[in-house]
PDB file of C-alpha atoms in Angstrom:
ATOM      1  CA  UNK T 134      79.605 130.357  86.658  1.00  0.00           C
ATOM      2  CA  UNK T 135      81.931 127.429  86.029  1.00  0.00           C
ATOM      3  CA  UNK T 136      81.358 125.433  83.043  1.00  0.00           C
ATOM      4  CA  UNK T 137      80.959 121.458  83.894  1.00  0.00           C
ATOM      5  CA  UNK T 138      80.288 118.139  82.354  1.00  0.00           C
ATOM      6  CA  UNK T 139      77.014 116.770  82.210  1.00  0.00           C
ATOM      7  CA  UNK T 140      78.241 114.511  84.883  1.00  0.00           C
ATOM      8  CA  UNK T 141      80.347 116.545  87.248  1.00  0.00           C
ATOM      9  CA  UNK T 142      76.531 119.389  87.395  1.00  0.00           C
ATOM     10  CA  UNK T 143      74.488 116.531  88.625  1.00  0.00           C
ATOM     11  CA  UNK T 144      77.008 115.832  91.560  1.00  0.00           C
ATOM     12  CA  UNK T 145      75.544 116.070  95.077  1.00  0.00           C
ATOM     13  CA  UNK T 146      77.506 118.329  97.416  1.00  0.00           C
ATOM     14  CA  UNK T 147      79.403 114.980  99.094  1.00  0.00           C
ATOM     15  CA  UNK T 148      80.431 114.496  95.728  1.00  0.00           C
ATOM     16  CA  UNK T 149      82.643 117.508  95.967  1.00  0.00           C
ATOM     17  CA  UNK T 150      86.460 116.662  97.207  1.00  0.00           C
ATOM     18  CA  UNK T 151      87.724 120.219  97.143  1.00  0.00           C
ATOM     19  CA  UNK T 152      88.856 121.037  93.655  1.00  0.00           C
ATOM     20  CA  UNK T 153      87.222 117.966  92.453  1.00  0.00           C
ATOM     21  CA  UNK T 154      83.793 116.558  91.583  1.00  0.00           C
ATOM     22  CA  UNK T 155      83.469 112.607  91.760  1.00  0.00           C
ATOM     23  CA  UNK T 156      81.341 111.365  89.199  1.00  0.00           C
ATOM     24  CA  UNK T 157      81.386 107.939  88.768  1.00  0.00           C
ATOM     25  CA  UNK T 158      82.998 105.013  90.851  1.00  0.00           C
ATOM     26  CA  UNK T 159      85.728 103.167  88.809  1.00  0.00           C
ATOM     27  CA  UNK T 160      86.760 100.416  91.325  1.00  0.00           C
ATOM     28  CA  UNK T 161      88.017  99.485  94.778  1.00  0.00           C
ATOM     29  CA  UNK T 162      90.755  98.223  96.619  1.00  0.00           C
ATOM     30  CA  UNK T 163      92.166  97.753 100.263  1.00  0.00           C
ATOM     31  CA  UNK T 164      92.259 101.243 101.253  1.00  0.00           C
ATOM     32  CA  UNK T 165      89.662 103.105  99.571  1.00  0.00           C
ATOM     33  CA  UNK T 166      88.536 103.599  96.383  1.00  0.00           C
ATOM     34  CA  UNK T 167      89.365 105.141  92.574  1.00  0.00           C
ATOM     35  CA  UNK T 168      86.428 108.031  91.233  1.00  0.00           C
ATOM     36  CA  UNK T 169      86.450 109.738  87.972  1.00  0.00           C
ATOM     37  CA  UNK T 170      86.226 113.206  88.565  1.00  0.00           C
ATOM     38  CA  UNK T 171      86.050 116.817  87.224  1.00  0.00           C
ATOM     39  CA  UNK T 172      88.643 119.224  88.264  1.00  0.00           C
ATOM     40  CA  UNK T 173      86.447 122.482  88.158  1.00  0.00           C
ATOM     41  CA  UNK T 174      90.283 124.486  87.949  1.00  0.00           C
ATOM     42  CA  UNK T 175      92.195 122.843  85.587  1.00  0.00           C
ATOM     43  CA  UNK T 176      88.795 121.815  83.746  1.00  0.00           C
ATOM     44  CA  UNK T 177      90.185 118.083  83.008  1.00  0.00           C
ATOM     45  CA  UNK T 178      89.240 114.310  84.111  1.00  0.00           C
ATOM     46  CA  UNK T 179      91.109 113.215  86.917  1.00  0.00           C
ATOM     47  CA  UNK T 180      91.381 109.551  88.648  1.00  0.00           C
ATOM     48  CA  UNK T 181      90.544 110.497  92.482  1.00  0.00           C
ATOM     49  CA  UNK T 182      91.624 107.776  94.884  1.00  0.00           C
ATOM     50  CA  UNK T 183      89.657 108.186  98.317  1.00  0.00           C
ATOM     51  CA  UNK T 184      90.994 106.926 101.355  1.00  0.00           C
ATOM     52  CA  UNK T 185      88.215 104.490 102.844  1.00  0.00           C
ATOM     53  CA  UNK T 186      89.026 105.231 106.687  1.00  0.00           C
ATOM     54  CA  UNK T 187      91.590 107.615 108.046  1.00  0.00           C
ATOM     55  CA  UNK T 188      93.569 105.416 110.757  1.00  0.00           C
ATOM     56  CA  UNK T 189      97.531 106.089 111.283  1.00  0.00           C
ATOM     57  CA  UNK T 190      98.919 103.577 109.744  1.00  0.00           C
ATOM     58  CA  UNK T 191      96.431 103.880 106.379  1.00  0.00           C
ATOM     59  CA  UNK T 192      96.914 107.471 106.036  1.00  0.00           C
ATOM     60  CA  UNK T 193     100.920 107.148 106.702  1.00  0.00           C
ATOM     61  CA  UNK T 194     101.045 104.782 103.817  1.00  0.00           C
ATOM     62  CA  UNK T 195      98.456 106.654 101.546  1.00  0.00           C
ATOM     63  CA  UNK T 196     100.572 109.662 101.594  1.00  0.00           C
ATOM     64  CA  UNK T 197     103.595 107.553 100.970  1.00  0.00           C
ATOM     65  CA  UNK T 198     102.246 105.798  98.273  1.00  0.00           C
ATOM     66  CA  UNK T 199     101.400 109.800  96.718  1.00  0.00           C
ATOM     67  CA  UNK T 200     104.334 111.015  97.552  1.00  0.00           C
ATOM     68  CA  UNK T 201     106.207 108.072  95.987  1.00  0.00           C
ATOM     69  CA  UNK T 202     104.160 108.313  92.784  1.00  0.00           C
ATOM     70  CA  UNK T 203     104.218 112.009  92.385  1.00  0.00           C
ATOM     71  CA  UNK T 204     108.624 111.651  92.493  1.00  0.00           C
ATOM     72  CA  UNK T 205     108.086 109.605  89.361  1.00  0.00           C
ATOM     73  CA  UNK T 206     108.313 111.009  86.351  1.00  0.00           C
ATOM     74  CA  UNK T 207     107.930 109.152  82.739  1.00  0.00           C
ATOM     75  CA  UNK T 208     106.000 108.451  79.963  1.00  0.00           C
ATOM     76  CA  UNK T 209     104.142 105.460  81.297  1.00  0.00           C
ATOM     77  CA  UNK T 210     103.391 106.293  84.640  1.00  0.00           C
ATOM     78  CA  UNK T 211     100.402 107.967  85.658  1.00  0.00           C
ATOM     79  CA  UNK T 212     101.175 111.370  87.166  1.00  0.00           C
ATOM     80  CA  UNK T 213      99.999 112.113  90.631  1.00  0.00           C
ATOM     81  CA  UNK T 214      98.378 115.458  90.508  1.00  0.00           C
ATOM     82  CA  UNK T 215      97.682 116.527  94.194  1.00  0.00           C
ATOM     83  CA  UNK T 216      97.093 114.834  97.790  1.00  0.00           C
ATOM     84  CA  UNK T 217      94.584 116.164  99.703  1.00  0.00           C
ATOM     85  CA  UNK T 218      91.659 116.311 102.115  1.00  0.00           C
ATOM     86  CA  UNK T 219      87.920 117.500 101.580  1.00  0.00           C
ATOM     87  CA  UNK T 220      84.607 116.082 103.186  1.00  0.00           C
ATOM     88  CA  UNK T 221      86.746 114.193 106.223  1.00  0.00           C
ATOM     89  CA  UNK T 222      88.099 112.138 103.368  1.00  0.00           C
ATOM     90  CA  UNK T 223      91.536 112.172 102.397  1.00  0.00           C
ATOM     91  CA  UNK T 224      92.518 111.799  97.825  1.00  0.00           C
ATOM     92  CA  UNK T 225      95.128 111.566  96.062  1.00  0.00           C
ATOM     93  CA  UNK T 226      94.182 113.272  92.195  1.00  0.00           C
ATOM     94  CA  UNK T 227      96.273 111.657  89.696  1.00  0.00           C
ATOM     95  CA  UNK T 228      95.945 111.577  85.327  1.00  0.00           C
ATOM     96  CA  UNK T 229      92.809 109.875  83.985  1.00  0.00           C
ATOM     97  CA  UNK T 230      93.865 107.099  82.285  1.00  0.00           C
ATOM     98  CA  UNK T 231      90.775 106.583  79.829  1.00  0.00           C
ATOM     99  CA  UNK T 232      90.958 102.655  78.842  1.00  0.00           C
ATOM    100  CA  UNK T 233      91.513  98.838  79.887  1.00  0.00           C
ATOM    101  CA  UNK T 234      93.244  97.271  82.218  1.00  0.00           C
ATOM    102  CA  UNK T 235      95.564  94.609  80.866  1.00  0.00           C
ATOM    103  CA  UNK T 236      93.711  92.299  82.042  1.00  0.00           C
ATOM    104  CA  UNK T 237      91.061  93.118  80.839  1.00  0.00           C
ATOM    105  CA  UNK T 238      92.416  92.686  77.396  1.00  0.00           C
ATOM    106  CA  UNK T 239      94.062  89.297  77.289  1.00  0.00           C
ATOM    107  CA  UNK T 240      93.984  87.607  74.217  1.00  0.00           C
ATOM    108  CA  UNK T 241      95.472  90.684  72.548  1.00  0.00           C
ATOM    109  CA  UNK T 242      97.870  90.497  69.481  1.00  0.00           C
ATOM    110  CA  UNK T 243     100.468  88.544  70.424  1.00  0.00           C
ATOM    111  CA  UNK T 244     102.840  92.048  68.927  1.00  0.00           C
ATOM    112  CA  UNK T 245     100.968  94.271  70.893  1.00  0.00           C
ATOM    113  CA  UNK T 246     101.280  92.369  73.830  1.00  0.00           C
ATOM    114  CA  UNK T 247     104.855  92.540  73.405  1.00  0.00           C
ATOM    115  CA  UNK T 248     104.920  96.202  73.225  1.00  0.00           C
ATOM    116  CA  UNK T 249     102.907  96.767  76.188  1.00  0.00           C
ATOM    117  CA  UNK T 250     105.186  94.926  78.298  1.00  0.00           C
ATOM    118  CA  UNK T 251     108.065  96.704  76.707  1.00  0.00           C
ATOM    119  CA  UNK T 252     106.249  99.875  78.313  1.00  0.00           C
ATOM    120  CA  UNK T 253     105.609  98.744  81.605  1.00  0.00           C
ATOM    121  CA  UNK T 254     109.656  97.189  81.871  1.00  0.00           C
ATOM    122  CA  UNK T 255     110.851 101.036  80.725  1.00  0.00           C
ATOM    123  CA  UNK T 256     108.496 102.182  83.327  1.00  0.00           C
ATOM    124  CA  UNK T 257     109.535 100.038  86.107  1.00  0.00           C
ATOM    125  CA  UNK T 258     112.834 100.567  85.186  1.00  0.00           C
ATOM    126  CA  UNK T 259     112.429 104.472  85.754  1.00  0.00           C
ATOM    127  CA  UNK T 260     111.000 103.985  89.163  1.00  0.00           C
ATOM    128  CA  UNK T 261     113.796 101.736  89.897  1.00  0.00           C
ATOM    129  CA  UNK T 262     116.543 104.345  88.393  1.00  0.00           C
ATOM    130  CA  UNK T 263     114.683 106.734  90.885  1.00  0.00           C
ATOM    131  CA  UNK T 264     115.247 104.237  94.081  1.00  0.00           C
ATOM    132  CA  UNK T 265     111.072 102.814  93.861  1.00  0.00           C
ATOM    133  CA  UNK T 266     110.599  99.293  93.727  1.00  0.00           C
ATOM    134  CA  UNK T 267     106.875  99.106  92.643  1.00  0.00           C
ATOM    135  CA  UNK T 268     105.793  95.343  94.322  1.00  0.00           C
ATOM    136  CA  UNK T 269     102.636  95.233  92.819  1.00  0.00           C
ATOM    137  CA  UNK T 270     102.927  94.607  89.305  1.00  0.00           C
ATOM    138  CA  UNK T 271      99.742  93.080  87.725  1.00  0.00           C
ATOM    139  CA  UNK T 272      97.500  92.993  84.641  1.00  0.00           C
ATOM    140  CA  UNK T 273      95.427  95.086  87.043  1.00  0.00           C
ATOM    141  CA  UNK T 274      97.927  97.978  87.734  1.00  0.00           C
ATOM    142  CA  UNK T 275      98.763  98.712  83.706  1.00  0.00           C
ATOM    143  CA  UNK T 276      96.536 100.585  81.731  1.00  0.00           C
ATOM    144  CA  UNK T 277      96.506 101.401  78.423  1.00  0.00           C
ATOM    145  CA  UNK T 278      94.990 104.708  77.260  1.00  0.00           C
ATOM    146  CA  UNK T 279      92.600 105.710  74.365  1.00  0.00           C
ATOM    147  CA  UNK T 280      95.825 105.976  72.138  1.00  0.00           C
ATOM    148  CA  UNK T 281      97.213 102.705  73.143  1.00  0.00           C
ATOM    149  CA  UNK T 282      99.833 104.122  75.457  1.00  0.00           C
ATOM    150  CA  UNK T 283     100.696 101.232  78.366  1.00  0.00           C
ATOM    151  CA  UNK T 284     100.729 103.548  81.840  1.00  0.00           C
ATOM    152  CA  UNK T 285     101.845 101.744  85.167  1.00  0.00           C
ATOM    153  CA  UNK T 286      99.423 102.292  88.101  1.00  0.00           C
ATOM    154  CA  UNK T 287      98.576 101.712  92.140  1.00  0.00           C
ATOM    155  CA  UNK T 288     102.210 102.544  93.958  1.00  0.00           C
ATOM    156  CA  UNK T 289     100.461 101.386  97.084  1.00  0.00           C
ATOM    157  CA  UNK T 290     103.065  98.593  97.935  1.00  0.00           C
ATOM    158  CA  UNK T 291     106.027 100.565  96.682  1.00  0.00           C
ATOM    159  CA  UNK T 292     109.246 101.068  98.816  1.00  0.00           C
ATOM    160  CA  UNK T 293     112.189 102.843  98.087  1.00  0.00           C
ATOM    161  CA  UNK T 294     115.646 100.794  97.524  1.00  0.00           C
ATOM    162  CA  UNK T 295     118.240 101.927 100.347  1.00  0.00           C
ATOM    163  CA  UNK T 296     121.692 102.885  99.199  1.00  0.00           C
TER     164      UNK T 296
END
């Protein structure tokens, strides 16, 4: 018998996205929405984006924006984990990133503020040393963790730069 979180052994079996038990509802956008969830393998959070309806041209870009994502790999970006489909619906499992948007902490230290933005421009500045132009950047899309790391988010609107 697997071992789970108080909230991931009260889910409801809709709740389940195969590996992955959606707990509670974090926000929504455009194309679907973001879930905290249990992954009953790895036994670790998650952030589990759902795809809100599976037309062509959503489900083209969802897997492009994974796919994108998952290429990237640095410090403060949040690592895409899997992409999927379980219960008709299709996810994309990425870290859990367990703390504020920017946004939702303006009026920080004027220092820290600095450093933050520091994080994202070394970020951004990985993608774009990998060929990804992000197009989205917002107080919305960085996230700083429980440690105060800055992580850049939401790859939706990325493209990648032609050579």
């Amino acid at each position: 018998m697997e071992t789970l979180p108080p909230e991931a052994a009260a889910a409801r079996p809709e709740d389940r996205f195969g590996r992955y038990i959606a707990t509670s509802r974090l926000g929504e956008g455009g194309f679907g929405e973001v879930w905290k969830a249990w992954d009953t393998s790895l036994h670790r959070w998650v952030a589990l984006k759902l795809l809100r309806a599976a037309d062509g041209n959503d489900l083209e870009r969802f897997t492009r924006e994974a796919r994108t994502a998952a290429r990237l790999s640095h410090p403060n970006i949040a690592a895409v984990y899997e992409v999927g489909q379980a219960n008709g619906r299709h996810f994309i499992a990425m870290q859990w990133i367990d703390g504020p948007t920017l946004k939702a902490l303006a009026g920080a230290e004027p220092r820290q503020g600095a450093e933050w933005i520091r994080d994202a421009a070394r970020a951004v500045h990985a993608a774009h040393a990998s060929g990804v132009i992000h197009r989205d950047l917002k107080p919305d899309n960085l996230m700083r963790d429980g440690a105060g790391r800055l992580f850049v988010l939401d790859f939706g609107l990325a493209r990648e730069m032609k050579s």
